[in-house]
Short mmCIF file of C-alpha atoms in Angstrom, two decimals:
data_model
loop_
_atom_site.label_atom_id
_atom_site.label_comp_id
_atom_site.label_asym_id
_atom_site.label_seq_id
_atom_site.Cartn_x
_atom_site.Cartn_y
_atom_site.Cartn_z
CA UNK A 1307 0.00 0.00 0.00
CA UNK A 1308 2.88 2.35 0.72
CA UNK A 1309 3.80 2.48 -2.95
CA UNK A 1310 0.33 3.57 -4.04
CA UNK A 1311 -0.33 7.13 -5.10
CA UNK A 1312 -2.70 9.00 -2.77
CA UNK A 1313 -6.37 9.32 -3.61
CA UNK A 1314 -7.70 12.72 -4.73
CA UNK A 1315 -11.29 13.91 -4.90
CA UNK A 1316 -12.11 15.83 -8.06
CA UNK A 1317 -14.47 18.80 -8.37
CA UNK A 1318 -15.41 20.28 -11.75
CA UNK A 1319 -17.11 23.56 -12.58
CA UNK A 1320 -19.32 22.80 -15.57
CA UNK A 1321 -19.85 26.36 -16.73
CA UNK A 1322 -18.96 29.82 -15.58
CA UNK A 1323 -21.33 30.86 -12.82
CA UNK A 1324 -22.02 27.35 -11.54
CA UNK A 1325 -20.34 25.93 -8.47
CA UNK A 1326 -17.78 23.12 -8.55
CA UNK A 1327 -19.37 19.70 -8.18
CA UNK A 1328 -17.84 16.52 -6.96
CA UNK A 1329 -17.45 14.19 -9.95
CA UNK A 1330 -15.30 11.36 -8.62
CA UNK A 1331 -11.82 10.47 -7.51
CA UNK A 1332 -8.49 9.31 -8.89
CA UNK A 1333 -4.92 8.49 -7.90
CA UNK A 1334 -1.95 10.79 -8.56
CA UNK A 1335 1.50 11.37 -7.07
CA UNK A 1336 0.97 15.11 -6.45
CA UNK A 1337 -1.57 17.92 -6.89
CA UNK A 1338 -0.24 18.98 -10.28
CA UNK A 1339 -0.54 15.48 -11.70
CA UNK A 1340 -3.94 15.09 -10.04
CA UNK A 1341 -5.20 18.09 -12.04
CA UNK A 1342 -3.71 16.69 -15.25
CA UNK A 1343 -5.25 13.29 -14.57
CA UNK A 1344 -8.58 14.91 -13.76
CA UNK A 1345 -8.41 16.75 -17.07
CA UNK A 1346 -7.86 13.46 -18.87
CA UNK A 1347 -10.31 11.36 -16.90
CA UNK A 1348 -13.19 13.76 -16.22
CA UNK A 1349 -13.22 16.48 -18.90
CA UNK A 1350 -12.89 14.42 -22.10
CA UNK A 1351 -16.38 15.31 -23.23
CA UNK A 1352 -16.19 19.02 -22.64
CA UNK A 1353 -17.56 18.79 -19.10
CA UNK A 1354 -15.71 21.61 -17.46
CA UNK A 1355 -14.07 25.01 -17.30
CA UNK A 1356 -12.32 24.63 -13.94
CA UNK A 1357 -10.93 21.79 -11.87
CA UNK A 1358 -10.34 21.50 -8.12
CA UNK A 1359 -8.60 18.53 -6.55
CA UNK A 1360 -8.22 17.82 -2.87
CA UNK A 1361 -6.55 14.92 -1.13
CA UNK A 1362 -9.27 12.55 0.04
CA UNK A 1363 -7.42 12.17 3.36
CA UNK A 1364 -7.76 15.92 3.96
CA UNK A 1365 -11.54 15.89 3.88
CA UNK A 1366 -13.24 15.86 7.28
CA UNK A 1367 -16.62 14.15 7.07
CA UNK A 1368 -19.58 13.72 9.36
CA UNK A 1369 -20.10 10.24 10.72
CA UNK A 1370 -23.05 8.25 9.37
CA UNK A 1371 -23.70 6.87 12.87
CA UNK A 1372 -24.40 10.41 14.11
CA UNK A 1373 -27.21 10.97 11.67
CA UNK A 1374 -29.89 10.79 14.40
CA UNK A 1375 -28.67 13.71 16.50
CA UNK A 1376 -27.40 15.64 13.47
CA UNK A 1377 -30.40 15.57 11.16
CA UNK A 1378 -33.53 14.26 12.81
CA UNK A 1379 -34.21 17.33 14.99
CA UNK A 1380 -34.74 19.47 11.87
CA UNK A 1381 -37.42 17.16 10.52
CA UNK A 1382 -40.01 18.54 12.94
CA UNK A 1383 -39.23 22.23 12.43
CA UNK A 1384 -41.61 23.04 9.59
CA UNK A 1385 -41.63 26.70 10.62
CA UNK A 1386 -38.07 26.97 9.29
CA UNK A 1387 -39.37 26.64 5.75
CA UNK A 1388 -40.52 29.97 4.34
CA UNK A 1389 -43.97 28.60 3.45
CA UNK A 1390 -45.91 30.78 5.88
CA UNK A 1391 -45.48 34.02 4.02
CA UNK A 1392 -47.89 35.44 1.50
CA UNK A 1393 -45.97 36.29 -1.62
CA UNK A 1394 -47.37 39.10 -3.77
CA UNK A 1395 -48.32 37.88 -7.24
CA UNK A 1396 -46.02 40.48 -8.83
CA UNK A 1397 -43.03 38.60 -7.49
CA UNK A 1398 -43.78 35.53 -9.59
CA UNK A 1399 -42.25 32.10 -9.06
CA UNK A 1400 -39.57 31.87 -6.37
CA UNK B 1135 8.58 18.66 -58.70
CA UNK B 1136 5.71 21.15 -58.81
CA UNK B 1137 4.73 23.12 -55.74
CA UNK B 1138 1.61 20.98 -55.24
CA UNK B 1139 3.66 17.80 -55.50
CA UNK B 1140 5.99 19.14 -52.82
CA UNK B 1141 3.04 20.20 -50.66
CA UNK B 1142 1.46 16.74 -51.01
CA UNK B 1143 4.72 15.14 -49.92
CA UNK B 1144 5.08 17.61 -47.03
CA UNK B 1145 1.51 16.96 -45.83
CA UNK B 1146 2.13 13.20 -45.93
CA UNK B 1147 5.08 13.71 -43.61
CA UNK B 1148 2.94 15.66 -41.14
CA UNK B 1149 0.04 13.20 -41.34
CA UNK B 1150 2.19 10.06 -41.23
CA UNK B 1151 4.04 11.31 -38.13
CA UNK B 1152 0.78 11.74 -36.25
CA UNK B 1153 -0.76 8.56 -37.68
CA UNK B 1154 2.10 6.25 -36.78
CA UNK B 1155 2.73 7.79 -33.36
CA UNK B 1156 -1.02 7.80 -32.68
CA UNK B 1157 -1.18 4.10 -33.50
CA UNK B 1158 1.87 3.33 -31.37
CA UNK B 1159 0.42 5.17 -28.38
CA UNK B 1160 -2.94 3.45 -28.85
CA UNK B 1161 -1.17 0.11 -28.37
CA UNK B 1162 -1.06 0.98 -24.64
CA UNK B 1163 -4.85 1.09 -24.40
CA UNK B 1164 -5.79 -1.30 -21.61
CA UNK B 1165 -2.14 -1.99 -20.72
CA UNK B 1166 -0.81 1.17 -19.06
CA UNK B 1167 0.58 0.88 -15.52
CA UNK B 1168 -2.32 2.77 -13.93
CA UNK B 1169 -5.85 3.62 -15.07
CA UNK B 1170 -5.23 7.38 -15.13
CA UNK B 1171 -2.22 6.99 -17.45
CA UNK B 1172 -4.14 4.57 -19.62
CA UNK B 1173 -6.85 7.15 -20.25
CA UNK B 1174 -4.32 9.95 -20.73
CA UNK B 1175 -2.41 7.91 -23.34
CA UNK B 1176 -5.63 7.02 -25.15
CA UNK B 1177 -6.55 10.72 -25.23
CA UNK B 1178 -3.15 11.55 -26.72
CA UNK B 1179 -3.51 8.80 -29.33
CA UNK B 1180 -6.96 10.06 -30.28
CA UNK B 1181 -5.71 13.65 -30.59
CA UNK B 1182 -2.97 12.45 -32.94
CA UNK B 1183 -5.37 10.37 -35.05
CA UNK B 1184 -7.69 13.38 -35.26
CA UNK B 1185 -4.82 15.53 -36.53
CA UNK B 1186 -4.00 12.77 -39.03
CA UNK B 1187 -7.48 13.01 -40.51
CA UNK B 1188 -6.92 16.70 -41.14
CA UNK B 1189 -3.39 16.43 -42.55
CA UNK B 1190 -4.03 13.39 -44.73
CA UNK B 1191 -7.43 14.75 -45.75
CA UNK B 1192 -5.74 17.89 -47.04
CA UNK B 1193 -2.97 15.80 -48.64
CA UNK B 1194 -5.58 13.84 -50.61
CA UNK B 1195 -7.26 17.07 -51.68
CA UNK B 1196 -3.95 18.55 -52.86
CA UNK B 1197 -3.05 15.35 -54.70
CA UNK B 1198 -6.41 15.43 -56.50
CA UNK B 1199 -6.53 11.74 -57.35
CA UNK B 1200 -9.54 10.84 -55.26
CA UNK B 1201 -7.64 9.47 -52.27
CA UNK B 1202 -9.07 10.54 -48.91
CA UNK B 1203 -7.45 10.29 -45.46
CA UNK B 1204 -8.65 6.69 -44.99
CA UNK B 1205 -7.26 5.52 -48.32
CA UNK B 1206 -3.93 7.18 -47.59
CA UNK B 1207 -3.76 5.69 -44.11
CA UNK B 1208 -4.88 2.16 -44.86
CA UNK B 1209 -3.94 1.44 -48.46
CA UNK B 1210 -0.31 2.47 -48.71
CA UNK B 1211 2.58 0.11 -48.06
CA UNK B 1212 5.61 0.77 -45.85
CA UNK B 1213 7.78 2.39 -48.55
CA UNK B 1214 5.08 5.01 -49.21
CA UNK B 1215 5.06 6.22 -45.60
CA UNK B 1216 6.84 9.47 -44.82
CA UNK B 1217 6.96 9.53 -41.01
CA UNK B 1218 10.27 10.03 -39.20
CA UNK B 1219 11.78 6.84 -37.79
CA UNK B 1220 11.40 8.03 -34.18
CA UNK B 1221 7.61 7.59 -34.17
CA UNK B 1222 7.68 4.02 -35.50
CA UNK B 1223 10.04 2.78 -32.79
CA UNK B 1224 8.36 0.16 -30.58
CA UNK B 1225 6.87 1.24 -27.26
CA UNK B 1226 9.32 -0.66 -25.04
CA UNK B 1227 8.57 0.02 -21.39
CA UNK B 1228 6.41 2.90 -20.18
CA UNK B 1229 9.50 5.07 -19.70
CA UNK B 1230 10.65 4.60 -23.26
CA UNK B 1231 7.18 5.38 -24.58
CA UNK B 1232 7.10 8.63 -22.60
CA UNK B 1233 10.64 9.54 -23.65
CA UNK B 1234 9.72 9.01 -27.32
CA UNK B 1235 6.58 11.07 -26.73
CA UNK B 1236 8.54 13.90 -25.14
CA UNK B 1237 11.22 13.96 -27.86
CA UNK B 1238 8.49 14.15 -30.50
CA UNK B 1239 6.16 16.53 -28.60
CA UNK B 1240 8.98 19.04 -28.20
CA UNK B 1241 9.63 18.99 -31.95
CA UNK B 1242 5.90 18.94 -32.75
CA UNK B 1243 5.07 21.97 -30.63
CA UNK B 1244 7.88 24.06 -32.15
CA UNK B 1245 6.96 22.94 -35.67
CA UNK B 1246 3.26 23.75 -35.21
CA UNK B 1247 4.16 27.16 -33.81
CA UNK B 1248 5.85 27.93 -37.14
CA UNK B 1249 3.11 26.32 -39.24
CA UNK B 1250 0.49 28.53 -37.59
CA UNK B 1251 2.13 31.36 -39.57
CA UNK B 1252 2.12 29.38 -42.84
CA UNK B 1253 1.37 31.26 -46.06
CA UNK B 1254 -1.14 28.48 -46.83
CA UNK B 1255 -4.25 29.21 -44.72
CA UNK B 1256 -5.34 25.55 -44.79
CA UNK B 1257 -2.06 24.53 -43.19
CA UNK B 1258 -2.19 27.40 -40.68
CA UNK B 1259 -5.72 26.45 -39.64
CA UNK B 1260 -4.89 22.80 -38.93
CA UNK B 1261 -1.71 23.83 -37.09
CA UNK B 1262 -3.69 26.20 -34.91
CA UNK B 1263 -6.14 23.50 -33.86
CA UNK B 1264 -3.42 20.88 -33.32
CA UNK B 1265 -1.14 23.18 -31.34
CA UNK B 1266 -3.55 23.40 -28.39
CA UNK B 1267 -3.62 19.62 -28.13
CA UNK B 1268 0.13 19.34 -28.54
CA UNK B 1269 0.87 21.97 -25.87
CA UNK B 1270 -0.88 19.67 -23.44
CA UNK B 1271 0.89 16.57 -24.75
CA UNK B 1272 4.20 18.33 -24.18
CA UNK B 1273 3.28 19.51 -20.70
CA UNK B 1274 2.30 15.99 -19.74
CA UNK B 1275 5.21 14.11 -21.32
CA UNK B 1276 7.78 16.63 -20.06
CA UNK B 1277 6.33 16.37 -16.54
CA UNK B 1278 6.49 12.58 -16.63
CA UNK B 1279 10.04 12.55 -18.02
CA UNK B 1280 11.13 14.81 -15.14
CA UNK B 1281 9.19 12.77 -12.59
CA UNK B 1282 10.69 9.47 -13.72
CA UNK B 1283 14.16 10.79 -14.58
CA UNK B 1284 14.52 12.51 -11.22
CA UNK B 1285 12.73 9.66 -9.46
CA UNK B 1286 13.99 6.40 -8.03
CA UNK B 1287 17.26 4.73 -8.97
CA UNK B 1288 15.38 2.31 -11.20
CA UNK B 1289 13.19 4.89 -12.95
CA UNK B 1290 16.24 7.09 -13.55
CA UNK B 1291 18.19 4.19 -15.08
CA UNK B 1292 15.27 3.27 -17.34
CA UNK B 1293 14.83 6.85 -18.54
CA UNK B 1294 18.54 7.25 -19.22
CA UNK B 1295 18.49 3.96 -21.19
CA UNK B 1296 15.42 5.17 -23.13
CA UNK B 1297 17.14 8.45 -23.97
CA UNK B 1298 20.25 6.64 -25.20
CA UNK B 1299 18.14 4.28 -27.30
CA UNK B 1300 16.06 7.03 -28.89
CA UNK B 1301 18.52 9.90 -29.24
CA UNK B 1302 19.96 8.65 -32.59
CA UNK B 1303 16.45 9.12 -34.04
CA UNK B 1304 16.19 12.80 -33.06
CA UNK B 1305 18.45 14.22 -35.78
CA UNK B 1306 16.21 13.09 -38.65
CA UNK B 1307 13.50 15.56 -37.63
CA UNK B 1308 15.83 18.43 -38.52
CA UNK B 1309 17.20 17.17 -41.84
CA UNK B 1310 15.98 18.95 -44.96
CA UNK B 1311 15.62 18.01 -48.62
CA UNK B 1312 14.16 19.40 -51.86
CA UNK B 1313 10.59 19.16 -50.48
CA UNK B 1314 11.52 21.23 -47.43
CA UNK B 1315 13.36 23.75 -49.60
CA UNK B 1316 10.31 24.16 -51.84
CA UNK B 1317 8.01 24.61 -48.82
CA UNK B 1318 10.36 27.15 -47.27
CA UNK B 1319 10.57 29.08 -50.56
CA UNK B 1320 6.77 29.18 -50.75
CA UNK B 1321 6.48 30.33 -47.13
CA UNK B 1322 4.38 27.26 -46.31
CA UNK B 1323 6.84 25.90 -43.73
CA UNK B 1324 10.23 26.65 -42.18
CA UNK B 1325 13.49 24.93 -42.99
CA UNK B 1326 13.62 22.05 -40.45
CA UNK B 1327 17.21 22.90 -39.46
CA UNK B 1328 16.00 26.31 -38.25
CA UNK B 1329 13.94 24.60 -35.51
CA UNK B 1330 16.93 22.92 -33.92
CA UNK B 1331 18.10 25.73 -31.63
CA UNK B 1332 14.67 26.06 -29.97
CA UNK B 1333 14.47 22.29 -29.69
CA UNK B 1334 17.86 21.94 -28.06
CA UNK B 1335 17.02 24.68 -25.56
CA UNK B 1336 13.68 23.11 -24.62
CA UNK B 1337 14.88 19.51 -24.50
CA UNK B 1338 18.08 20.51 -22.71
CA UNK B 1339 16.12 22.27 -19.98
CA UNK B 1340 13.66 19.42 -19.38
CA UNK B 1341 16.29 16.66 -19.51
CA UNK B 1342 18.43 18.74 -17.15
CA UNK B 1343 15.52 18.92 -14.68
CA UNK B 1344 15.14 15.18 -15.17
CA UNK B 1345 18.84 14.71 -14.23
CA UNK B 1346 19.37 12.85 -17.51
CA UNK B 1347 22.50 13.16 -19.67
CA UNK B 1348 22.05 13.77 -23.40
CA UNK B 1349 24.35 11.41 -25.37
CA UNK B 1350 27.04 13.42 -27.16
CA UNK B 1351 27.06 11.36 -30.37
CA UNK B 1352 25.73 13.39 -33.31
CA UNK B 1353 24.88 10.21 -35.25
CA UNK B 1354 21.37 10.23 -36.70
CA UNK B 1355 19.45 7.46 -38.43
CA UNK B 1356 17.61 8.68 -41.53
CA UNK B 1357 15.30 7.45 -44.22
CA UNK B 1358 11.81 7.71 -42.70
CA UNK B 1359 10.64 11.13 -43.87
CA UNK B 1360 12.03 10.56 -47.36
CA UNK B 1361 10.71 7.00 -47.45
CA UNK B 1362 14.06 5.60 -48.60
CA UNK B 1363 14.40 3.22 -45.66
CA UNK B 1364 12.10 2.63 -42.71
CA UNK B 1365 12.99 0.38 -39.80
CA UNK B 1366 11.71 -3.19 -39.75
CA UNK B 1367 9.18 -2.08 -37.12
CA UNK B 1368 6.96 -0.12 -39.49
CA UNK B 1369 5.87 -3.14 -41.52
CA UNK B 1370 4.81 -4.98 -38.38
CA UNK B 1371 2.84 -1.97 -37.23
CA UNK B 1372 1.08 -1.68 -40.59
CA UNK B 1373 0.04 -5.33 -40.67
CA UNK B 1374 -1.93 -4.70 -37.52
CA UNK B 1375 -3.16 -1.20 -38.35
CA UNK B 1376 -4.25 -2.03 -41.90
CA UNK B 1377 -5.39 -5.64 -41.69
CA UNK B 1378 -9.11 -4.93 -41.68
CA UNK B 1379 -9.03 -2.84 -44.86
CA UNK B 1380 -6.72 -5.36 -46.46
CA UNK B 1381 -8.87 -8.37 -45.51
CA UNK B 1382 -12.22 -6.66 -46.18
CA UNK B 1383 -11.56 -3.91 -48.74
CA UNK B 1384 -13.99 -1.01 -48.45
CA UNK B 1385 -15.45 -2.22 -45.13
CA UNK B 1386 -17.03 0.60 -43.13
CA UNK B 1387 -19.46 1.21 -40.31
#
């Protein structure tokens, strides 16, 4: 395992104005090669205008086993959705 | 030799270089050491085949005998090919493939830079499109040559061996003949020898970063671009590349 290149997560911006989206991962020896590999693996069909890569090991993630305390409390807070306001017709679709 | 005859010959050289190297690189498809390199090599091969369609397509048009890019690619025999010997050399190990790629990419990028200013707008247009692809090929192959050359003891030894094996095939890219003289006189292309100084500067810098020593022998194999003598490797390559059109003439999908 020690000889394996580190894993990188790849984020691509599809068009100007959109945000970068996670598209997948790949292996590369360093950041520069990770961007080149991402160009070759994930933008062959004109998918992007910008690439971000980040070492997978550098991403801090929430734990799936914490999903009860993290997410369930918000399920019963309907008043947090802005559905209780009357929107003037002039405003149109929001 | 009329100007169009010289231009036809010149375009064959451009198209055959990209065709034969493109085929060689495609031989790695499914075999590269890691998935990412496999896809990158396939992309490079496809870029080169795409450029071949343009160069050989234009060659057929200039020749005016009804041969299109496919006919030129698949229905000529070894002695009619005009690629430099460097691009027909077998892949060897991954290091040798990347060294060959770098030695050609460096030449290719300098050549296309000149061709973008060609007096023939058809040539300039193809060169413009190809040069974007080739800039990336060069960036990638140069980076890999440095990474492997200045890498482990084994990768360094393999890259030095690859350089020594391939260096005698570099000189041919800068030799000129009557075709080159005619193209230079017409402003279509530059005299190949005039590209050498830029090449030596670029290759010297990258190989220096790669801690590799350029062999000091000036010996250069020749005969590919003039078609007088290819290596034995070209015929083997063609049997595989052309077999379908030879076995089933006119087959298409």
